[in-house]
Amino acid sequence: MNYKFFTQKKTGTPQTQPIPGQEAQMIQGRSGGWMFDAGLWKMLQRCLLIGTAESTYYAGKNELTEDFVEVTRQAIAKDPQRVAQEILYASDGRAINNSAPILALVLLSMGESPEAKKAFGEIFPQVVRTGSHFYEWLNYTKSLRGFGKVVREAGKNWFLREDVKGLAYQLLKYQQRYDFSNRDALRLFHVKPPTQDHQQLFEWVVKGWEVLPTEIPSGALAQIWWYEWLKRNPDQTHEAIVQGHLTHEMAAPVGKMDKSAWQLLFNEMPIGALLRNLGSLTEIGVLTSDESVNLQRVEAVLNNKEHLRKGRIHPIDVLKALKTYESGGKLGRSKKTWNPVHKIVDILEKAVELSFDVVQPTGKVFMHAVDVSGSMGFPIADMGLTCCEVAATMALVTAKAEKSYMIRGFSSQFYGLGITAKDTFRSAVDKASDKNFGGTDASVAYEWMIRKKYKADVICFWTDNESWAGDKHPSQALAEYRNKVNPNIKAVYITLAPYQITLVDPNDPLSWDLGGFDPGTPRIIQMLATGEL
C-alpha cells in the first residue's frame, strides 16, 4: 500500500467537478457531470431540430419541453427575428418533423414586442404548409394563448390564398385533425370568400353537397367533385382515381379498394406517401420482385436527390422506412405483414445516403467516436430508432464520403464497432444496436488515440454530451492529444439530445458543436475539415 495515487501530478479534473478557472462557463448536467453551457441559441437550435416530445434517458418529455418553452421565450425577448429564422431553418426539412417548429411558432406569436408578432406573420405560411400543420398549430394555439388578432389574421390568410386548387387539395386531404374540422376553422376565423372558387369551396366545407353538380364547377374544385362523385359511385373507384387524381387519403375511405385501385394510386403517389406505404403496397401485391416497371418508379422517385429535397424527406424518415420495411411488418404501427422485396431494400439503402448532404472526399483523416453508453439506447421521438443507431448511421454517411477514417464506440471504454464503409446502413444499425451499456466518458477516445499515436485531422463525437465518468474532462484530454500527437486536430461534437450542455470549450477555436439530426451535418463536417467554414 502506498500513496502514489495522491502524490503524483494530476493531469485533469474529474468530470464530476468543474474545471478550475472555468466554473463560470460550466453547468452540471443531469448525469452529475460538469460540462460547458451551450448557451441560449444553441439550445434553441437543438430543440427545434431534435424535438422534446419524447423522454430521454435523463429527462422526461415534460421537463424537456418546459426547457424548450423557456429557452424559446428568452430568445424571442432578445431577438424575435433570429428566432423566426431558426424556426424556418428547422421547418425546411431539417427537423425530424415539423412539430417543434410549429410549437415555437405559437410561442413567437405570444411575444410581447411588435417585432415578434410581425416575424410570426411573415414566416407563418412557410412553416404551416399543409392542412395537418394548420390543425396542429390551431391545437397548440388554443391550449397556450387563444385566438387574438394576430392569430385570426394568420388563420384567415391561410384560407384566402390565391391558389384555390392547392387549398382545396389540403381541405380534402385533411378534413379534420387535432379535434378541429375544416368547418370549425372557417367559422372560427370568419373567412369571407374573395372569389367565386373560394365561395364554392367554403360552401362545400360547411354544408357539403347534397346534390352533386352535373358538371365540375371549376378546375380548382375538380378533385372535390370527383371525391363526391366517388362517394355516390364507389363501384367506379378506378375512374375517380384516374380522372380526379385522388390520393389514397381521399379515395380509400369512400371507394372500393382492390389491387388495381392501389396500382392507380401508386402511379401518382407523392414521395412522402410512397415512403410510408411501401409495406402496404408490397402486401397488396403492387410491389413484387417481378413488377419491374413499378420497381423502376420506386427507384426513380426515392433515389433522386432533388425529389428527396423537394419532398422535405428527412434522412431519419428514410432510415425508419428501411428498418420497418425490412422487418416485414414486425416493426412499426402497421398490422400488415409482407415479404420484403430485396430491390426495394437496396433502393432504401441508397436513399438514406442520398438524403444526407455530402460531397467528394476531402483527403482528411477522420475518427468517428459514437456514444454507445446506456443513455444512447433510448428511442428518438416516434422513429423506432435509438440515438445510438442514428449516430452510427450518420457517422457511416460521413465515412462513406471519405477514404481515411475509423469508427469506434465509447462508453467508459473505447472499442471498435466493426463498422466500415463497406457496411450497409442496415448492418451498421445492427452493429450499433443492443450495445448500450456503461457510463459515459468521452475522454477515452483521446486517451486511446494518444496510446496508439493515431494522427487524425478531425475527430467527430456523436453523443448526448452527458459525459461524467472520467477522471479528466474531454477538453483536457483533447489538449493533451494536441500536445502529444497532432496540435492541429479539429474536434466536432454532434449533439443528439436537446440538453443545454456541450463538451466544447468556448475558448477553443478548433472545436465546434453541431446540433441534432440535420441532413447537412456531414457536409458541414467536411467544410470544417477543409477550412471552408
XYZ file of N, CA and C in Angstrom, residues 93-96 275 308 312-322 348 351-357 383 385 390 393-394 397 517-520 522:
108
model
N -37.411 20.895 -43.677
C -36.940 19.530 -43.884
C -35.732 19.135 -43.058
N -35.305 19.991 -42.125
C -34.109 19.674 -41.342
C -34.448 19.102 -39.965
N -35.585 19.502 -39.413
C -36.034 18.913 -38.156
C -36.595 17.517 -38.424
N -36.592 16.670 -37.391
C -37.133 15.320 -37.536
C -38.571 15.373 -38.037
N -43.052 6.539 -49.495
C -42.130 6.051 -48.470
C -42.887 5.392 -47.316
N -35.987 14.011 -53.125
C -35.899 13.895 -51.667
C -35.895 15.275 -51.016
N -38.965 17.324 -48.803
C -38.556 17.518 -47.407
C -38.494 16.176 -46.673
N -37.877 15.203 -47.335
C -37.748 13.874 -46.734
C -36.504 13.845 -45.863
N -36.719 13.686 -44.577
C -35.600 13.674 -43.634
C -34.906 12.311 -43.678
N -33.569 12.290 -43.595
C -32.856 11.004 -43.634
C -33.331 10.001 -42.592
N -33.728 10.503 -41.432
C -34.177 9.595 -40.387
C -35.493 8.928 -40.771
N -36.329 9.639 -41.537
C -37.555 9.021 -42.056
C -37.218 7.873 -42.996
N -36.192 8.074 -43.835
C -35.794 7.021 -44.765
C -35.210 5.838 -44.000
N -34.395 6.133 -42.994
C -33.811 5.065 -42.182
C -34.896 4.280 -41.449
N -35.897 4.992 -40.935
C -37.033 4.331 -40.285
C -37.768 3.434 -41.281
N -37.995 3.965 -42.495
C -38.679 3.179 -43.525
C -37.884 1.939 -43.882
N -36.568 2.077 -43.968
C -35.704 0.936 -44.274
C -35.814 -0.139 -43.202
N -33.854 1.743 -50.737
C -33.903 2.493 -49.480
C -32.504 2.729 -48.922
N -31.222 5.549 -50.787
C -31.966 6.763 -50.437
C -31.469 7.365 -49.131
N -31.081 6.534 -48.167
C -30.537 7.053 -46.915
C -29.304 7.904 -47.205
N -28.416 7.358 -48.011
C -27.181 8.080 -48.321
C -27.476 9.367 -49.091
N -28.387 9.307 -50.058
C -28.697 10.476 -50.877
C -29.394 11.575 -50.093
N -30.117 11.214 -49.029
C -30.871 12.214 -48.271
C -29.974 13.078 -47.394
N -28.721 12.660 -47.189
C -27.745 13.496 -46.495
C -26.981 14.333 -47.520
N -26.405 15.411 -47.052
C -25.666 16.313 -47.933
C -24.171 16.049 -47.795
N -39.607 7.476 -33.983
C -38.903 6.970 -35.154
C -38.652 5.466 -35.113
N -36.196 4.183 -33.678
C -34.739 4.098 -33.729
C -34.164 4.705 -32.457
N -29.001 5.931 -34.852
C -28.935 7.076 -35.756
C -27.522 7.645 -35.796
N -25.453 5.607 -38.057
C -25.817 5.867 -39.449
C -25.171 7.146 -39.958
N -25.261 8.216 -39.161
C -24.701 9.495 -39.589
C -23.179 9.426 -39.678
N -22.444 7.652 -42.948
C -22.627 8.536 -44.102
C -21.365 9.354 -44.340
N -30.165 16.196 -35.886
C -30.034 15.261 -36.997
C -30.183 15.990 -38.330
N -29.557 17.145 -38.424
C -29.615 17.962 -39.629
C -29.017 17.194 -40.801
N -29.750 17.055 -41.928
C -29.199 16.349 -43.087
C -27.908 16.978 -43.620
N -27.697 18.257 -43.320
C -26.496 18.933 -43.792
C -25.274 18.720 -42.919
N -23.184 16.100 -42.266
C -21.974 15.533 -42.874
C -21.231 16.525 -43.765
